[in-house]
Amino acid sequence: MNLCSEKYADLILPLAVPQYYTYRVPAELQEAAQPGIRCTVVLGARRMYTGIIRRVHSQPPEGFQVNDLLNVLDQIPYVSELQMQFWEWIADYYMCTVGEVYRAAVPSGLKLESESRVYPAKRAEGVPFTPLENQILDVLENDPGISIQKLAAVLKKNTIMPALKLLMEKQAVSLEEDLKASYKARIKDYVYLNEQYHGEASLHKMLNELEKRAAKQAALVVKLLQLGIFQPGVNPCLRPVDKKELLNESGGSIASLKALVDKDIFRIQTEEVSRLSNTRTPVRKPYALNENQTRAYLKIQHELEEKEVCLLHGVTSSGKTEVYIHLIENYLRKGKQVLYLLPEIALTSQIIQRLRYVFGDAIGVYHSKFSDAERVEVYQNLVGLQRENSPLYKIILGVRSSVFLPFNNLGLIIVDEEHETTYKQFDPAPRYNARDAAIVLAGMYGAKLLMGTATPSFESYLNALHGRYAHVELLQRYMDIQLPEMVLVNLCEARKRKQMHSHFSKVMLDAIRETLDNKEQVILFQNRRGFSPYVECTTCGWIPYCKHCDVSLTYHKNSNRLKCHYCGYSIPHPDRCGSCGSDKVLNRGFGTEKIEDDITRFFPQARVARMDLDTASTRKAGEQIIQRFQDREVDILIGTQMVSKGLDFDHVRVVGILNADNMLNFPDFRSFERSFQLIAQVSGRAGRKGEQGRVIVQSADPQHTVLQHVLNNNYKGFFTSQLLERQTFKYPPYYRLVKLTLRHKKLPVVSQAANYLADELRKSLGNRVVGPEFPLINRLFTLHQKCILVKIERDKHFSERRRSMQQAIDQLFTLENFKGIQVVPDVDPYH
Ligand code: ADP
Ligand code: ZN
Ligand code: ZN
């Protein structure tokens, strides 16, 4: 055989190994095997993987027996050259492997491996199957959930991946992930005009009568016609109108709506909000921008001609979203794609709805709470393999992992709420920050990036002040509604004067009562869930801790158990002290559950809902709470920071923050910045429409600089006041941090390894190396931990320095004494 015609492919496999794997490309696959194409291979003891071809070449690898590619799965590349370069950038910057990036970047359904479990799905009707496909389906019928490896063994075939891939495309087979997180259609109430009024004469007669005796109801009918784009004779097809949108846009009351239903004029139907149907054409043009918004919009456009990145610093409810919508329209007109990034925790339905009204179903939604099958759908759509009935997406609305989607013509990236910590991935690798990665991504596509927030991160704000980013401000709320008035309550004084009722000051209780009397709504914020963060024996001081982690257990009253918020370990609430046997075991501190408990005692008539990880762990549960609050079926919403996320409610008059101190005192260099952001963002939920809202903050230290600056709505002053400290102690935004966490079952091993590593690092990095120290939690999931922090000046040597850190880590791994040690590098960590 002529050796020159031999071809080899370097593959990215979904593994935490630093190198690419080389395989021989058999002659019959040579034409199909191109960079970015998926293929299947066997590695080691018959483990099968889906790899991505990075490059094809004719250099035979040396030193090992090279294996053949089994199959090639695609005709067109699933991953472009640019995406692979982006993956390589992420791996390099965040100190992980490209394989780990691949694992995070591509939905499971597109990277089947031996262990993937497959299930039969509804057989697509009228689709023919090949004999092999039928064989596979027969096996699945008898053994649903069989792993791919076993399936291959049963059929005595190594080459079932292409057949499985086709079966997935025919939707005859699905993966385990889909069963776990299957998409629950969202339900909404739609309002219809009953058919007897669809004629011109009957409609006018009805309207005339209403106008005489029930003007408000008439106004509702007119609004419905407008929103449903209905005109008898001319436009006879009434579009479904969302009940909430109708009430919002018309300012009408539920009572008027009810009356119309009772009169058989309206009919309300509960329907699924179809995410993928293509019946959703745009309903309206974007709202016209007001003067301030227009100025901001023009300035953004202008500045982005020169600069790559723009920071839009707009107060809550200034209409940032409306400005985004106009920009998106502009980029779509130029034929460009737009990526709209949202923080992970945000409940997207409000914003999806707002964008759909304007852009119809040109929007693909990519969320970690959607099923894998849905993520596959969005991914394939962008590759150009869109499903039937689904248009090509031009806008992707998504959480951090959507930076990995296969765009080809990206023109604009919007990073909404850019200060949010959920843009940073903690675990597992790649520990990337989607905001920062998006800047690099935009650079690769020649696209522009707009980040918006009411409370910029210090990093972004400093970049804006230094002119690296364009800086645009929008400091008036829409309709000039005043920012909420802020009241600080001194907890010590209130206690002295006996004005505290449980965790509520008199001022807070009075404000809540008044709001309820006016039939308006309240949000109460407490950044801890559960009933009380710990329990304690008052006789001997015993506190129950988690068996696996060094953290106290939180009491949850609903389940009457103590739980670890890190690993989930739980025990029944103890009646007696586990140490001295005393029965004086008290609940200490308070969380959202306790607030709910108090509130229902103080205001038994109020309708109360709680939103935290316990009640809103699924997207659907969270959305339902929001929906009920929005529809005013709930008077008081109690929550953790979940309630601070850019939600737009119309009738919230009072926001209460029950204890600002535990945020302020959190031992972390970012805690003041975070507290300012949280308090300002939660406050931003008050009085967004109509009258000015009120925010009540309880604290033992109302003179605290953070509180005083929030009180005066002085972001810039606050920022300036903090800079010196950040600079002096070498923290961001002046320095870059890299945190190395070492973990091992045995404490002495961790300690010795950490000392060794720190010494090694000091050889090249000197006094930039701090520690090793114990982290906030010494032991997590049964593993002991130690941390080394490296503080690095912002200059061009950063990649060199990361490389020398990596060398020191690799060196550590070669030592026999430290076997089993884990080292987790975190570049630009949040804590
Ligand atoms: P932000 O994103 O800055 O918090 P939003 O874009 O959510 O502000 O605006 C707050 C509210 O004001 C929303 O209900 C929005 O629809 C409304 N709004 C803002 N600008 C306009 C405008 N130009 N025309 C009509 N409504 C607007
Ligand atoms: Zn005791
Ligand atoms: Zn634990």
Tab-separated table of C-alpha atoms in Angstrom, residues 283-597:
chain	number	residue	atom	x	y	z
A	283	VAL	CA	-47.555	40.933	16.785
A	284	ARG	CA	-46.274	44.445	17.018
A	285	LYS	CA	-43.443	46.786	16.220
A	286	PRO	CA	-41.011	47.704	18.987
A	287	TYR	CA	-42.256	50.486	21.224
A	288	ALA	CA	-41.046	53.907	20.181
A	289	LEU	CA	-38.140	54.906	22.396
A	290	ASN	CA	-38.510	58.016	24.518
A	291	GLU	CA	-36.021	60.855	24.405
A	292	ASN	CA	-33.502	59.482	26.893
A	293	GLN	CA	-33.700	56.015	25.449
A	294	THR	CA	-33.214	57.334	21.939
A	295	ARG	CA	-30.156	59.255	23.030
A	296	ALA	CA	-28.702	56.144	24.649
A	297	TYR	CA	-29.547	54.033	21.609
A	298	LEU	CA	-27.872	56.430	19.199
A	299	LYS	CA	-24.844	56.749	21.405
A	300	ILE	CA	-24.459	52.972	21.614
A	301	GLN	CA	-24.673	52.710	17.825
A	302	HIS	CA	-22.195	55.479	17.382
A	303	GLU	CA	-19.690	54.225	19.937
A	304	LEU	CA	-19.826	50.676	18.622
A	305	GLU	CA	-18.549	51.896	15.298
A	306	GLU	CA	-15.237	52.440	17.038
A	307	LYS	CA	-15.225	50.131	20.034
A	308	GLU	CA	-15.915	46.454	20.391
A	309	VAL	CA	-17.675	46.544	23.742
A	310	CYS	CA	-20.174	48.939	25.267
A	311	LEU	CA	-21.400	49.100	28.848
A	312	LEU	CA	-24.963	50.360	29.208
A	313	HIS	CA	-25.356	51.542	32.776
A	314	GLY	CA	-29.092	52.020	33.108
A	315	VAL	CA	-31.040	52.190	36.358
A	316	THR	CA	-33.676	49.536	36.960
A	317	SER	CA	-36.747	50.089	34.820
A	318	SER	CA	-35.090	52.651	32.564
A	319	GLY	CA	-36.027	50.584	29.521
A	320	LYS	CA	-32.734	48.809	28.825
A	321	THR	CA	-34.661	45.882	27.393
A	322	GLU	CA	-36.477	48.205	24.989
A	323	VAL	CA	-33.129	49.598	23.852
A	324	TYR	CA	-31.851	46.045	23.298
A	325	ILE	CA	-34.912	45.290	21.194
A	326	HIS	CA	-34.202	48.218	18.887
A	327	LEU	CA	-30.564	47.200	18.528
A	328	ILE	CA	-31.522	43.613	17.768
A	329	GLU	CA	-33.884	44.818	15.078
A	330	ASN	CA	-31.098	46.816	13.568
A	331	TYR	CA	-28.671	43.874	13.426
A	332	LEU	CA	-31.329	41.555	12.019
A	333	ARG	CA	-31.950	44.072	9.286
A	334	LYS	CA	-28.287	43.783	8.388
A	335	GLY	CA	-28.761	40.020	8.133
A	336	LYS	CA	-26.778	39.292	11.308
A	337	GLN	CA	-27.375	36.815	14.116
A	338	VAL	CA	-27.842	38.031	17.676
A	339	LEU	CA	-26.983	36.266	20.928
A	340	TYR	CA	-28.859	37.534	23.990
A	341	LEU	CA	-27.277	36.203	27.180
A	342	LEU	CA	-29.179	35.983	30.444
A	343	PRO	CA	-27.981	34.917	33.890
A	344	GLU	CA	-28.547	31.246	34.649
A	345	ILE	CA	-31.056	31.707	37.407
A	346	ALA	CA	-33.297	34.125	35.506
A	347	LEU	CA	-36.712	32.866	34.640
A	348	THR	CA	-36.795	33.518	30.984
A	349	SER	CA	-40.507	33.445	30.236
A	350	GLN	CA	-41.047	37.182	30.781
A	351	ILE	CA	-38.288	38.141	28.431
A	352	ILE	CA	-39.090	35.454	25.830
A	353	GLN	CA	-42.589	36.809	25.728
A	354	ARG	CA	-41.424	40.394	25.243
A	355	LEU	CA	-39.089	39.443	22.412
A	356	ARG	CA	-41.599	37.124	20.731
A	357	TYR	CA	-44.115	39.926	20.391
A	358	VAL	CA	-41.629	41.761	18.244
A	359	PHE	CA	-39.570	39.046	16.582
A	360	GLY	CA	-42.001	36.134	16.434
A	361	ASP	CA	-40.362	32.746	16.357
A	362	ALA	CA	-37.036	33.787	14.912
A	363	ILE	CA	-35.901	33.225	18.503
A	364	GLY	CA	-34.311	30.018	19.726
A	365	VAL	CA	-34.144	29.507	23.472
A	366	TYR	CA	-31.207	27.667	24.985
A	367	HIS	CA	-31.554	27.039	28.702
A	368	SER	CA	-29.971	24.527	31.029
A	369	LYS	CA	-33.410	23.690	32.413
A	370	PHE	CA	-34.651	22.597	28.995
A	371	SER	CA	-34.259	18.968	28.037
A	372	ASP	CA	-31.273	17.768	26.095
A	373	ALA	CA	-33.473	17.081	23.066
A	374	GLU	CA	-34.466	20.722	22.961
A	375	ARG	CA	-30.892	21.856	23.186
A	376	VAL	CA	-30.043	19.487	20.348
A	377	GLU	CA	-32.845	21.055	18.341
A	378	VAL	CA	-31.419	24.557	18.779
A	379	TYR	CA	-27.879	23.382	18.035
A	380	GLN	CA	-28.933	21.628	14.843
A	381	ASN	CA	-31.043	24.550	13.775
A	382	LEU	CA	-27.972	26.760	13.785
A	383	VAL	CA	-25.913	24.180	11.916
A	384	GLY	CA	-28.551	24.467	9.215
A	385	LEU	CA	-30.438	21.271	9.981
A	386	GLN	CA	-33.623	22.806	11.251
A	387	ARG	CA	-36.631	20.614	11.935
A	388	GLU	CA	-39.737	20.798	9.873
A	389	ASN	CA	-41.977	23.745	10.869
A	390	SER	CA	-39.140	25.513	12.532
A	391	PRO	CA	-37.615	28.588	10.935
A	392	LEU	CA	-33.934	29.352	11.035
A	393	TYR	CA	-33.202	31.102	14.315
A	394	LYS	CA	-31.767	34.565	14.046
A	395	ILE	CA	-31.797	35.365	17.737
A	396	ILE	CA	-30.614	33.022	20.457
A	397	LEU	CA	-31.801	33.808	23.948
A	398	GLY	CA	-29.809	31.755	26.342
A	399	VAL	CA	-27.763	31.166	29.457
A	400	ARG	CA	-24.002	30.987	29.635
A	401	SER	CA	-23.507	27.779	27.635
A	402	SER	CA	-25.084	29.389	24.569
A	403	VAL	CA	-21.711	30.989	23.830
A	404	PHE	CA	-20.864	27.522	22.493
A	405	LEU	CA	-23.568	27.399	19.829
A	406	PRO	CA	-22.560	27.117	16.161
A	407	PHE	CA	-23.165	30.664	14.981
A	408	ASN	CA	-21.964	31.558	11.536
A	409	ASN	CA	-22.886	35.171	11.143
A	410	LEU	CA	-22.935	36.621	14.626
A	411	GLY	CA	-23.236	40.395	14.653
A	412	LEU	CA	-24.204	41.329	18.196
A	413	ILE	CA	-23.993	39.838	21.662
A	414	ILE	CA	-26.066	41.317	24.473
A	415	VAL	CA	-25.061	40.418	28.014
A	416	ASP	CA	-27.992	41.347	30.215
A	417	GLU	CA	-27.331	41.876	33.945
A	418	GLU	CA	-23.625	41.578	33.266
A	419	HIS	CA	-22.746	41.772	36.980
A	420	GLU	CA	-24.478	38.460	37.724
A	421	THR	CA	-22.266	35.795	39.284
A	422	THR	CA	-24.126	33.000	37.524
A	423	TYR	CA	-22.273	33.899	34.324
A	424	LYS	CA	-19.367	32.162	35.956
A	425	GLN	CA	-19.382	28.382	35.931
A	426	PHE	CA	-18.121	26.884	39.197
A	427	ASP	CA	-18.217	23.180	38.584
A	428	PRO	CA	-17.196	21.206	36.642
A	429	ALA	CA	-14.530	22.551	34.273
A	430	PRO	CA	-14.500	24.632	32.119
A	431	ARG	CA	-14.810	27.231	34.888
A	432	TYR	CA	-15.469	30.016	32.449
A	433	ASN	CA	-17.150	33.359	32.743
A	434	ALA	CA	-19.613	33.625	29.871
A	435	ARG	CA	-19.509	37.430	29.889
A	436	ASP	CA	-15.755	37.516	29.459
A	437	ALA	CA	-15.699	34.612	27.033
A	438	ALA	CA	-18.404	36.369	25.011
A	439	ILE	CA	-16.068	39.320	24.532
A	440	VAL	CA	-13.477	37.008	23.015
A	441	LEU	CA	-16.164	35.301	20.948
A	442	ALA	CA	-17.406	38.629	19.611
A	443	GLY	CA	-13.842	39.503	18.661
A	444	MET	CA	-13.517	36.266	16.689
A	445	TYR	CA	-16.716	36.941	14.730
A	446	GLY	CA	-16.024	40.626	14.290
A	447	ALA	CA	-19.235	41.159	16.261
A	448	LYS	CA	-20.064	43.850	18.814
A	449	LEU	CA	-20.942	43.309	22.449
A	450	LEU	CA	-23.323	45.306	24.600
A	451	MET	CA	-23.479	44.629	28.319
A	452	GLY	CA	-26.237	46.157	30.393
A	453	THR	CA	-26.932	46.479	34.088
A	454	ALA	CA	-28.104	48.851	36.774
A	455	THR	CA	-25.192	47.851	38.993
A	456	PRO	CA	-22.054	47.222	36.934
A	457	SER	CA	-19.398	44.819	38.112
A	458	PHE	CA	-16.264	46.666	39.175
A	459	GLU	CA	-14.346	45.045	36.322
A	460	SER	CA	-16.689	46.336	33.647
A	461	TYR	CA	-17.089	49.762	35.205
A	462	LEU	CA	-13.350	50.329	35.438
A	463	ASN	CA	-12.972	49.258	31.816
A	464	ALA	CA	-15.645	51.763	30.872
A	465	LEU	CA	-14.041	54.572	32.887
A	466	HIS	CA	-10.679	53.840	31.303
A	467	GLY	CA	-12.207	53.991	27.842
A	468	ARG	CA	-11.575	50.354	26.981
A	469	TYR	CA	-15.333	49.938	26.725
A	470	ALA	CA	-17.744	52.541	25.461
A	471	HIS	CA	-19.849	53.856	28.339
A	472	VAL	CA	-23.490	54.846	27.954
A	473	GLU	CA	-25.739	55.875	30.822
A	474	LEU	CA	-29.496	55.784	31.154
A	475	LEU	CA	-30.219	57.210	34.541
A	476	GLN	CA	-33.948	57.995	34.401
A	477	ARG	CA	-36.635	55.439	34.841
A	478	TYR	CA	-39.144	55.107	32.033
A	479	MET	CA	-41.977	57.665	32.487
A	480	ASP	CA	-39.728	59.397	35.020
A	481	ILE	CA	-41.041	57.283	37.838
A	482	GLN	CA	-38.940	58.014	40.903
A	483	LEU	CA	-36.545	55.396	42.119
A	484	PRO	CA	-37.962	53.917	45.297
A	485	GLU	CA	-37.568	55.772	48.544
A	486	MET	CA	-35.262	53.907	50.876
A	487	VAL	CA	-35.763	53.655	54.625
A	488	LEU	CA	-33.046	52.271	56.899
A	489	VAL	CA	-34.177	50.702	60.144
A	490	ASN	CA	-31.660	50.401	62.958
A	491	LEU	CA	-32.171	46.932	64.395
A	492	CYS	CA	-30.320	47.662	67.658
A	493	GLU	CA	-32.423	50.704	68.403
A	494	ALA	CA	-35.624	49.001	67.401
A	495	ARG	CA	-34.755	46.160	69.736
A	496	LYS	CA	-33.999	48.535	72.599
A	497	ARG	CA	-37.309	50.294	72.108
A	498	LYS	CA	-39.090	46.947	71.967
A	499	GLN	CA	-40.289	47.650	68.433
A	500	MET	CA	-39.290	44.274	67.069
A	501	HIS	CA	-41.833	41.541	66.490
A	502	SER	CA	-39.843	38.442	65.743
A	503	HIS	CA	-37.648	39.577	62.802
A	504	PHE	CA	-39.851	42.490	61.789
A	505	SER	CA	-39.495	46.088	62.909
A	506	LYS	CA	-42.590	48.150	63.482
A	507	VAL	CA	-41.710	50.319	60.478
A	508	MET	CA	-41.601	47.226	58.270
A	509	LEU	CA	-44.873	45.826	59.619
A	510	ASP	CA	-46.668	49.165	59.208
A	511	ALA	CA	-45.490	49.507	55.629
A	512	ILE	CA	-46.625	45.975	54.795
A	513	ARG	CA	-50.018	46.573	56.404
A	514	GLU	CA	-50.549	49.811	54.507
A	515	THR	CA	-49.600	48.182	51.223
A	516	LEU	CA	-51.982	45.296	51.778
A	517	ASP	CA	-54.768	47.738	52.683
A	518	ASN	CA	-54.176	49.491	49.353
A	519	LYS	CA	-54.398	46.130	47.576
A	520	GLU	CA	-50.827	46.345	46.404
A	521	GLN	CA	-47.965	43.901	46.655
A	522	VAL	CA	-44.902	43.290	48.820
A	523	ILE	CA	-41.608	41.505	48.192
A	524	LEU	CA	-39.564	40.374	51.205
A	525	PHE	CA	-35.958	39.420	50.719
A	526	GLN	CA	-33.798	37.193	52.891
A	527	ASN	CA	-30.686	35.638	51.399
A	528	ARG	CA	-30.977	32.384	53.313
A	529	ARG	CA	-33.380	29.581	52.716
A	530	GLY	CA	-34.758	27.142	55.221
A	531	PHE	CA	-36.098	27.991	58.658
A	532	SER	CA	-32.909	28.656	60.559
A	533	PRO	CA	-29.297	28.366	59.368
A	534	TYR	CA	-28.239	26.357	62.405
A	535	VAL	CA	-29.466	24.942	65.678
A	536	GLU	CA	-27.559	25.185	68.918
A	537	CYS	CA	-27.629	23.691	72.389
A	538	THR	CA	-27.848	26.608	74.815
A	539	THR	CA	-26.368	24.519	77.591
A	540	CYS	CA	-23.110	23.406	76.002
A	541	GLY	CA	-22.940	25.198	72.643
A	542	TRP	CA	-23.202	22.030	70.536
A	543	ILE	CA	-24.100	22.659	66.875
A	544	PRO	CA	-24.948	19.787	64.524
A	545	TYR	CA	-22.680	19.631	61.467
A	546	CYS	CA	-22.824	17.752	58.208
A	547	LYS	CA	-21.194	14.345	58.244
A	548	HIS	CA	-19.444	14.984	54.927
A	549	CYS	CA	-18.772	18.727	54.962
A	550	ASP	CA	-17.587	21.228	57.538
A	551	VAL	CA	-20.806	23.219	57.568
A	552	SER	CA	-23.620	23.515	60.075
A	553	LEU	CA	-26.923	21.970	59.104
A	554	THR	CA	-29.883	24.186	58.238
A	555	TYR	CA	-33.248	23.514	59.852
A	556	HIS	CA	-36.155	23.064	57.427
A	557	LYS	CA	-39.443	23.185	59.217
A	558	ASN	CA	-41.613	21.763	56.448
A	559	SER	CA	-39.751	18.495	56.502
A	560	ASN	CA	-38.692	18.864	60.153
A	561	ARG	CA	-35.138	17.969	59.188
A	562	LEU	CA	-31.672	19.480	59.321
A	563	LYS	CA	-30.080	19.637	55.867
A	564	CYS	CA	-26.639	20.302	54.412
A	565	HIS	CA	-26.970	22.882	51.647
A	566	TYR	CA	-23.830	21.585	49.965
A	567	CYS	CA	-24.221	17.828	49.719
A	568	GLY	CA	-27.862	17.263	50.668
A	569	TYR	CA	-27.121	15.127	53.759
A	570	SER	CA	-29.982	15.373	56.277
A	571	ILE	CA	-31.041	14.193	59.729
A	572	PRO	CA	-34.242	14.594	61.766
A	573	HIS	CA	-34.421	17.685	63.972
A	574	PRO	CA	-32.871	16.636	67.312
A	575	ASP	CA	-35.051	16.986	70.446
A	576	ARG	CA	-32.012	16.711	72.617
A	577	CYS	CA	-28.432	17.884	72.402
A	578	GLY	CA	-26.192	15.323	70.737
A	579	SER	CA	-23.428	16.145	73.187
A	580	CYS	CA	-24.826	16.846	76.671
A	581	GLY	CA	-28.351	15.534	76.241
A	582	SER	CA	-29.991	18.797	77.306
A	583	ASP	CA	-33.380	19.550	75.739
A	584	LYS	CA	-32.559	23.244	75.304
A	585	VAL	CA	-31.781	23.008	71.588
A	586	LEU	CA	-32.689	26.294	69.908
A	587	ASN	CA	-33.104	27.388	66.288
A	588	ARG	CA	-30.664	30.174	65.480
A	589	GLY	CA	-30.796	32.813	62.772
A	590	PHE	CA	-33.607	32.872	60.257
A	591	GLY	CA	-34.258	31.961	56.650
A	592	THR	CA	-37.096	32.391	54.179
A	593	GLU	CA	-39.159	29.633	55.731
A	594	LYS	CA	-39.163	31.411	59.096
A	595	ILE	CA	-40.165	34.689	57.429
A	596	GLU	CA	-43.078	32.923	55.800
A	597	ASP	CA	-44.025	31.482	59.150
